[in-house]
Structure formats: structure tokens, C-alpha cells
Amino acid sequence: GESVGLHLPTLSVQEGDNSIINCAYSNSASDYFIWYKQESGKGPQFIIDIRSNMDKRQGQRVTVLLNKTVKHLSLQIAATQPGDSAVYFCAENPWASGGSYIPTFGRGTSLIVHP
Amino acid sequence: DTEVTQTPKHLVMGMTNKKSLKCEQHMGHRAMYWYKQKAKKPPELMFVYSYEKLSINESVPSRFSPECPNSSLLNLHLHALQPEDSALYLCASSQEGQRRSNSPLHFGNGTRLTVT
């Protein structure tokens, strides 16, 4: 199940289950969204992205869903494997008034996959 | 292995020291970034260089000084840091300059900085 601790929400699943990680974004001006995976001791790694003119995009074992009405993103991982254990961050890329995109990360979810 | 290389992997420095973090990418990316990440927290944007010019400074204290000598290199010069500056410092690059389009960030594995 999912629990929200003081710092980092955690999702625990069994190997082979499907996982769903949720993210609420804040900026209505964002038109591009990315999911990253960060393993211990490493930098974030790109998983999948989606533009605001789409509501669903599929990759290999991963699907991203975008609901602009409620400003919500989700990442679905099919047949979760122990190697999927990591912290997952959603990121939005709003256009700032200064004339640049500002890539901004959500707070992250720790996924723990039990063999 | 990441295509963005950061050195050193670990750094311990005193509050009076001067040190530099280095980042290199050879993907032809035109935007480069510095992020700071505390344990169990998301990365926080510090600086963005677009086409070798500083385009974003997220109100970072002057004890952190970025430099972009060319399109492949990014440095972060550190001076008179405080213990609360201890963190993982991540460098990233993206394909397009910041004013032109969206593209995902490619991160290095970071420098783990400890300020004593």
C-alpha cells in the first residue's frame, strides 16, 4: 500500500504487480511533463515524458497519464520488478516570466518492490 | 553509465576552503543546469546556462559561483560554504536552449559535498 511519511511517500508492491505512482502539479502554465527514476547513489534518469496536448503516452512497461483538469499526472509500471525499486519524481516545465523554461521537480515517491 | 560526467564524486571541505565542482557533456546539448539535492528531497534548481550564457539564477547565495567555459563544460565554484550547504550537487544538460523548447534533462551522478 501507499503511505505518506514526513518527507517521502512510499509505495510497497510485490514483484509482478502493477504500480501506480501519482503526482499533483501546481502550475497551469506547464506544457511539458517528465517522469524520472533515481536509484540510490545516482542522478535522476529520464523514464518518459508527455506534452500537454496528449493525455496518455506509453513506453516499454510504463504509461504516463495526464489530467490537465485536475493538474494530475500518474506513472503506471506494469509487472513491477525488483530493479524498479527507486525514488520516482515527476517534473513540470513551466515557461517563466523571465523568458525561460524552469524545470521543477515534485516531491518524489519511493517505490519498494518485494521479491 | 551516464553521458554527463561529474567530478569529484565526493568532496569534503572546510568553511574557509575554495573548491570547484566540474561537469562535462559531449552530447551537443545547449542548456546546462546545476541542481542541489538534500536527502529524501527533490532536486532544487540553482542555475541554468543556455548557449553558454547564464539564463536563470534561482536566488542562490554568492558563495556559489557558476561558470560555463564552453558548451561542453560547466563548473560550480564554492567559497566560504556553510555546513547546511552539504548536499548532493547534480549537473544536467538538455538538448535545446532554455528559451526554445522543452526536452528532458540528462543528469550526472552528482558530487556528494560535505562542509565541515
mmCIF file of C-alpha atoms in Angstrom:
data_model
loop_
_atom_site.group_PDB
_atom_site.id
_atom_site.type_symbol
_atom_site.label_atom_id
_atom_site.label_comp_id
_atom_site.label_asym_id
_atom_site.label_seq_id
_atom_site.Cartn_x
_atom_site.Cartn_y
_atom_site.Cartn_z
ATOM 1 C CA GLY A 1 0.000 0.000 0.000
ATOM 2 C CA GLU A 2 0.913 3.681 -0.025
ATOM 3 C CA SER A 3 1.928 5.720 2.990
ATOM 4 C CA VAL A 4 2.865 9.348 3.279
ATOM 5 C CA GLY A 5 5.679 9.957 5.729
ATOM 6 C CA LEU A 6 7.182 13.180 6.917
ATOM 7 C CA HIS A 7 9.359 13.523 3.850
ATOM 8 C CA LEU A 8 8.861 10.931 1.150
ATOM 9 C CA PRO A 9 5.716 8.963 0.296
ATOM 10 C CA THR A 10 6.382 5.245 -0.064
ATOM 11 C CA LEU A 11 4.671 2.656 -2.240
ATOM 12 C CA SER A 12 5.338 -1.018 -1.463
ATOM 13 C CA VAL A 13 4.364 -3.660 -4.017
ATOM 14 C CA GLN A 14 5.028 -7.310 -4.739
ATOM 15 C CA GLU A 15 7.109 -8.339 -7.725
ATOM 16 C CA GLY A 16 4.859 -8.844 -10.736
ATOM 17 C CA ASP A 17 2.184 -6.416 -9.557
ATOM 18 C CA ASN A 18 1.347 -3.242 -11.445
ATOM 19 C CA SER A 19 2.397 0.012 -9.734
ATOM 20 C CA ILE A 20 0.764 3.410 -9.966
ATOM 21 C CA ILE A 21 2.620 6.496 -8.780
ATOM 22 C CA ASN A 22 0.711 9.757 -8.601
ATOM 23 C CA CYS A 23 1.780 13.375 -8.807
ATOM 24 C CA ALA A 24 -0.057 16.671 -8.495
ATOM 25 C CA TYR A 25 1.490 19.599 -10.309
ATOM 26 C CA SER A 26 0.904 23.222 -9.483
ATOM 27 C CA ASN A 27 1.498 25.441 -12.489
ATOM 28 C CA SER A 28 -1.234 25.819 -15.103
ATOM 29 C CA ALA A 29 1.407 27.259 -17.468
ATOM 30 C CA SER A 30 3.254 23.926 -17.612
ATOM 31 C CA ASP A 31 3.001 22.261 -21.021
ATOM 32 C CA TYR A 32 5.580 19.511 -20.686
ATOM 33 C CA PHE A 33 5.916 16.839 -18.004
ATOM 34 C CA ILE A 34 8.574 14.252 -17.313
ATOM 35 C CA TRP A 35 8.989 11.251 -15.016
ATOM 36 C CA TYR A 36 12.436 10.475 -13.638
ATOM 37 C CA LYS A 37 13.748 7.474 -11.701
ATOM 38 C CA GLN A 38 16.505 7.973 -9.130
ATOM 39 C CA GLU A 39 18.339 4.965 -7.765
ATOM 40 C CA SER A 40 20.442 5.192 -4.625
ATOM 41 C CA GLY A 41 23.753 6.950 -5.274
ATOM 42 C CA LYS A 42 22.805 8.040 -8.793
ATOM 43 C CA GLY A 43 21.345 11.033 -10.542
ATOM 44 C CA PRO A 44 17.753 11.072 -11.815
ATOM 45 C CA GLN A 45 17.232 9.117 -15.033
ATOM 46 C CA PHE A 46 14.628 10.015 -17.677
ATOM 47 C CA ILE A 47 11.805 7.471 -17.997
ATOM 48 C CA ILE A 48 9.043 9.013 -20.092
ATOM 49 C CA ASP A 49 7.611 12.408 -20.981
ATOM 50 C CA ILE A 50 4.301 13.824 -22.157
ATOM 51 C CA ARG A 51 3.208 17.122 -23.682
ATOM 52 C CA SER A 52 0.049 18.913 -22.654
ATOM 53 C CA ASN A 53 -1.681 18.196 -25.969
ATOM 54 C CA MET A 54 -1.768 14.493 -25.026
ATOM 55 C CA ASP A 55 -3.470 12.655 -22.153
ATOM 56 C CA LYS A 56 -1.668 9.318 -22.402
ATOM 57 C CA ARG A 57 1.676 8.068 -23.600
ATOM 58 C CA GLN A 58 3.076 4.553 -23.458
ATOM 59 C CA GLY A 59 6.621 3.293 -23.282
ATOM 60 C CA GLN A 60 8.107 -0.079 -22.532
ATOM 61 C CA ARG A 61 6.251 -1.309 -19.405
ATOM 62 C CA VAL A 62 5.452 2.305 -18.440
ATOM 63 C CA THR A 63 2.472 4.534 -19.165
ATOM 64 C CA VAL A 64 2.032 8.182 -18.237
ATOM 65 C CA LEU A 65 -1.439 9.697 -17.868
ATOM 66 C CA LEU A 66 -2.079 13.425 -17.763
ATOM 67 C CA ASN A 67 -5.274 15.035 -16.452
ATOM 68 C CA LYS A 68 -4.997 18.768 -17.030
ATOM 69 C CA THR A 69 -8.385 19.488 -15.499
ATOM 70 C CA VAL A 70 -7.219 18.478 -12.038
ATOM 71 C CA LYS A 71 -3.487 19.003 -12.698
ATOM 72 C CA HIS A 72 -2.613 15.372 -12.067
ATOM 73 C CA LEU A 73 -0.004 13.045 -13.530
ATOM 74 C CA SER A 74 0.398 9.342 -12.964
ATOM 75 C CA LEU A 75 3.039 6.781 -13.872
ATOM 76 C CA GLN A 76 1.956 3.205 -14.310
ATOM 77 C CA ILE A 77 4.586 0.462 -14.248
ATOM 78 C CA ALA A 78 3.457 -2.943 -15.495
ATOM 79 C CA ALA A 79 4.793 -6.186 -13.979
ATOM 80 C CA THR A 80 6.965 -4.375 -11.467
ATOM 81 C CA GLN A 81 10.429 -5.868 -10.932
ATOM 82 C CA PRO A 82 12.912 -5.527 -8.038
ATOM 83 C CA GLY A 83 15.072 -3.369 -10.332
ATOM 84 C CA ASP A 84 12.255 -0.829 -10.419
ATOM 85 C CA SER A 85 12.863 -0.028 -6.737
ATOM 86 C CA ALA A 86 13.872 3.638 -6.652
ATOM 87 C CA VAL A 87 12.544 7.129 -5.979
ATOM 88 C CA TYR A 88 10.326 8.429 -8.768
ATOM 89 C CA PHE A 89 9.957 12.144 -9.421
ATOM 90 C CA CYS A 90 7.534 13.917 -11.674
ATOM 91 C CA ALA A 91 8.749 17.210 -13.133
ATOM 92 C CA GLU A 92 6.971 20.066 -14.864
ATOM 93 C CA ASN A 93 8.478 22.677 -17.134
ATOM 94 C CA PRO A 94 6.556 25.925 -16.949
ATOM 95 C CA TRP A 95 7.518 28.947 -19.015
ATOM 96 C CA ALA A 96 8.678 31.585 -16.566
ATOM 97 C CA SER A 97 8.068 35.289 -16.896
ATOM 98 C CA GLY A 98 11.792 35.856 -17.302
ATOM 99 C CA GLY A 99 11.691 34.084 -20.645
ATOM 100 C CA SER A 100 12.931 30.584 -19.917
ATOM 101 C CA TYR A 101 11.598 27.180 -19.042
ATOM 102 C CA ILE A 102 12.075 26.309 -15.376
ATOM 103 C CA PRO A 103 12.284 22.537 -14.849
ATOM 104 C CA THR A 104 10.739 21.893 -11.409
ATOM 105 C CA PHE A 105 10.507 18.599 -9.530
ATOM 106 C CA GLY A 106 7.677 17.232 -7.404
ATOM 107 C CA ARG A 107 8.460 15.761 -4.000
ATOM 108 C CA GLY A 108 9.001 12.156 -5.131
ATOM 109 C CA THR A 109 7.680 8.712 -4.262
ATOM 110 C CA SER A 110 9.811 5.831 -3.032
ATOM 111 C CA LEU A 111 8.848 2.554 -4.746
ATOM 112 C CA ILE A 112 9.828 -0.625 -2.908
ATOM 113 C CA VAL A 113 9.377 -3.894 -4.800
ATOM 114 C CA HIS A 114 9.368 -7.058 -2.697
ATOM 115 C CA PRO A 115 10.518 -10.282 -4.406
ATOM 116 C CA ASP B 1 26.617 4.877 -17.342
ATOM 117 C CA THR B 2 25.503 8.476 -17.593
ATOM 118 C CA GLU B 3 26.631 10.684 -20.504
ATOM 119 C CA VAL B 4 27.036 13.613 -18.125
ATOM 120 C CA THR B 5 30.235 13.272 -16.101
ATOM 121 C CA GLN B 6 30.702 14.993 -12.762
ATOM 122 C CA THR B 7 33.886 15.254 -10.738
ATOM 123 C CA PRO B 8 34.714 14.729 -7.992
ATOM 124 C CA LYS B 9 32.225 12.090 -6.802
ATOM 125 C CA HIS B 10 32.784 13.082 -3.169
ATOM 126 C CA LEU B 11 34.169 16.273 -1.653
ATOM 127 C CA VAL B 12 34.804 17.274 1.956
ATOM 128 C CA MET B 13 35.704 20.885 2.539
ATOM 129 C CA GLY B 14 36.077 23.287 5.414
ATOM 130 C CA MET B 15 34.177 26.532 5.655
ATOM 131 C CA THR B 16 37.219 28.578 4.644
ATOM 132 C CA ASN B 17 38.157 26.456 1.636
ATOM 133 C CA LYS B 18 37.697 27.223 -2.058
ATOM 134 C CA LYS B 19 36.833 24.292 -4.303
ATOM 135 C CA SER B 20 35.198 23.670 -7.670
ATOM 136 C CA LEU B 21 32.777 21.097 -8.993
ATOM 137 C CA LYS B 22 33.082 20.105 -12.634
ATOM 138 C CA CYS B 23 30.607 18.800 -15.168
ATOM 139 C CA GLU B 24 31.120 17.690 -18.767
ATOM 140 C CA GLN B 25 28.805 16.513 -21.545
ATOM 141 C CA HIS B 26 29.562 15.665 -25.169
ATOM 142 C CA MET B 27 26.021 15.235 -26.464
ATOM 143 C CA GLY B 28 25.958 18.658 -28.126
ATOM 144 C CA HIS B 29 23.367 19.867 -25.615
ATOM 145 C CA ARG B 30 22.972 23.651 -25.416
ATOM 146 C CA ALA B 31 21.477 24.027 -21.942
ATOM 147 C CA MET B 32 23.254 23.023 -18.723
ATOM 148 C CA TYR B 33 21.980 23.083 -15.171
ATOM 149 C CA TRP B 34 23.073 22.915 -11.550
ATOM 150 C CA TYR B 35 20.705 21.371 -9.003
ATOM 151 C CA LYS B 36 21.091 20.874 -5.247
ATOM 152 C CA GLN B 37 19.506 17.833 -3.609
ATOM 153 C CA LYS B 38 19.143 17.158 0.101
ATOM 154 C CA ALA B 39 18.425 13.642 1.389
ATOM 155 C CA LYS B 40 14.866 12.421 0.667
ATOM 156 C CA LYS B 41 14.042 15.686 -1.137
ATOM 157 C CA PRO B 42 13.614 16.571 -4.807
ATOM 158 C CA PRO B 43 16.387 18.347 -6.717
ATOM 159 C CA GLU B 44 16.183 22.149 -6.416
ATOM 160 C CA LEU B 45 17.225 24.268 -9.386
ATOM 161 C CA MET B 46 20.166 26.603 -8.786
ATOM 162 C CA PHE B 47 21.409 27.842 -12.176
ATOM 163 C CA VAL B 48 20.720 27.390 -15.866
ATOM 164 C CA TYR B 49 23.084 28.183 -18.732
ATOM 165 C CA SER B 50 21.624 28.435 -22.203
ATOM 166 C CA TYR B 51 24.024 28.732 -25.155
ATOM 167 C CA GLU B 52 26.827 29.373 -22.640
ATOM 168 C CA LYS B 53 25.045 32.348 -21.073
ATOM 169 C CA LEU B 54 23.577 32.368 -17.573
ATOM 170 C CA SER B 55 19.817 32.485 -18.061
ATOM 171 C CA ILE B 56 18.491 31.551 -14.626
ATOM 172 C CA ASN B 57 19.847 32.158 -11.119
ATOM 173 C CA GLU B 58 17.317 30.962 -8.559
ATOM 174 C CA SER B 59 18.409 33.459 -5.883
ATOM 175 C CA VAL B 60 21.446 31.353 -4.998
ATOM 176 C CA PRO B 61 23.876 32.846 -2.422
ATOM 177 C CA SER B 62 27.026 34.356 -3.899
ATOM 178 C CA ARG B 63 29.209 31.756 -2.172
ATOM 179 C CA PHE B 64 28.154 29.570 -5.148
ATOM 180 C CA SER B 65 29.546 30.881 -8.435
ATOM 181 C CA PRO B 66 28.776 29.099 -11.713
ATOM 182 C CA GLU B 67 30.913 29.217 -14.837
ATOM 183 C CA CYS B 68 30.388 27.860 -18.342
ATOM 184 C CA PRO B 69 33.767 27.926 -20.165
ATOM 185 C CA ASN B 70 32.301 26.330 -23.316
ATOM 186 C CA SER B 71 29.254 24.419 -24.484
ATOM 187 C CA SER B 72 30.526 21.117 -23.034
ATOM 188 C CA LEU B 73 31.725 22.244 -19.614
ATOM 189 C CA LEU B 74 30.054 23.621 -16.533
ATOM 190 C CA ASN B 75 31.753 24.488 -13.247
ATOM 191 C CA LEU B 76 30.455 25.445 -9.836
ATOM 192 C CA HIS B 77 32.954 27.387 -7.727
ATOM 193 C CA LEU B 78 32.476 27.137 -3.972
ATOM 194 C CA HIS B 79 33.790 29.560 -1.365
ATOM 195 C CA ALA B 80 33.059 30.095 2.319
ATOM 196 C CA LEU B 81 30.325 27.479 2.423
ATOM 197 C CA GLN B 82 28.242 26.641 5.472
ATOM 198 C CA PRO B 83 27.538 23.171 6.918
ATOM 199 C CA GLU B 84 23.921 23.469 5.705
ATOM 200 C CA ASP B 85 25.267 23.570 2.129
ATOM 201 C CA SER B 86 26.166 19.889 2.469
ATOM 202 C CA ALA B 87 24.145 18.089 -0.193
ATOM 203 C CA LEU B 88 24.301 16.207 -3.478
ATOM 204 C CA TYR B 89 25.051 18.635 -6.319
ATOM 205 C CA LEU B 90 23.702 17.459 -9.636
ATOM 206 C CA CYS B 91 24.608 18.689 -13.086
ATOM 207 C CA ALA B 92 22.251 18.180 -16.009
ATOM 208 C CA SER B 93 22.041 19.060 -19.676
ATOM 209 C CA SER B 94 19.230 19.279 -22.210
ATOM 210 C CA GLN B 95 19.194 19.345 -25.962
ATOM 211 C CA GLU B 96 17.740 22.755 -26.660
ATOM 212 C CA GLY B 97 18.478 26.130 -25.161
ATOM 213 C CA GLN B 98 16.075 27.129 -22.425
ATOM 214 C CA ARG B 99 14.205 29.662 -24.490
ATOM 215 C CA ARG B 100 13.444 27.440 -27.431
ATOM 216 C CA SER B 101 11.708 24.226 -26.486
ATOM 217 C CA ASN B 102 11.197 21.529 -23.943
ATOM 218 C CA SER B 103 13.383 18.472 -23.754
ATOM 219 C CA PRO B 104 14.237 16.101 -20.895
ATOM 220 C CA LEU B 105 17.205 16.620 -18.623
ATOM 221 C CA HIS B 106 20.168 14.250 -18.679
ATOM 222 C CA PHE B 107 21.754 14.089 -15.227
ATOM 223 C CA GLY B 108 25.174 13.168 -13.968
ATOM 224 C CA ASN B 109 25.516 11.095 -10.803
ATOM 225 C CA GLY B 110 26.356 14.131 -8.712
ATOM 226 C CA THR B 111 29.028 15.288 -6.299
ATOM 227 C CA ARG B 112 28.350 14.447 -2.659
ATOM 228 C CA LEU B 113 29.549 17.559 -0.809
ATOM 229 C CA THR B 114 30.191 17.676 2.928
ATOM 230 C CA VAL B 115 31.052 21.011 4.550
ATOM 231 C CA THR B 116 32.740 20.701 7.938
#
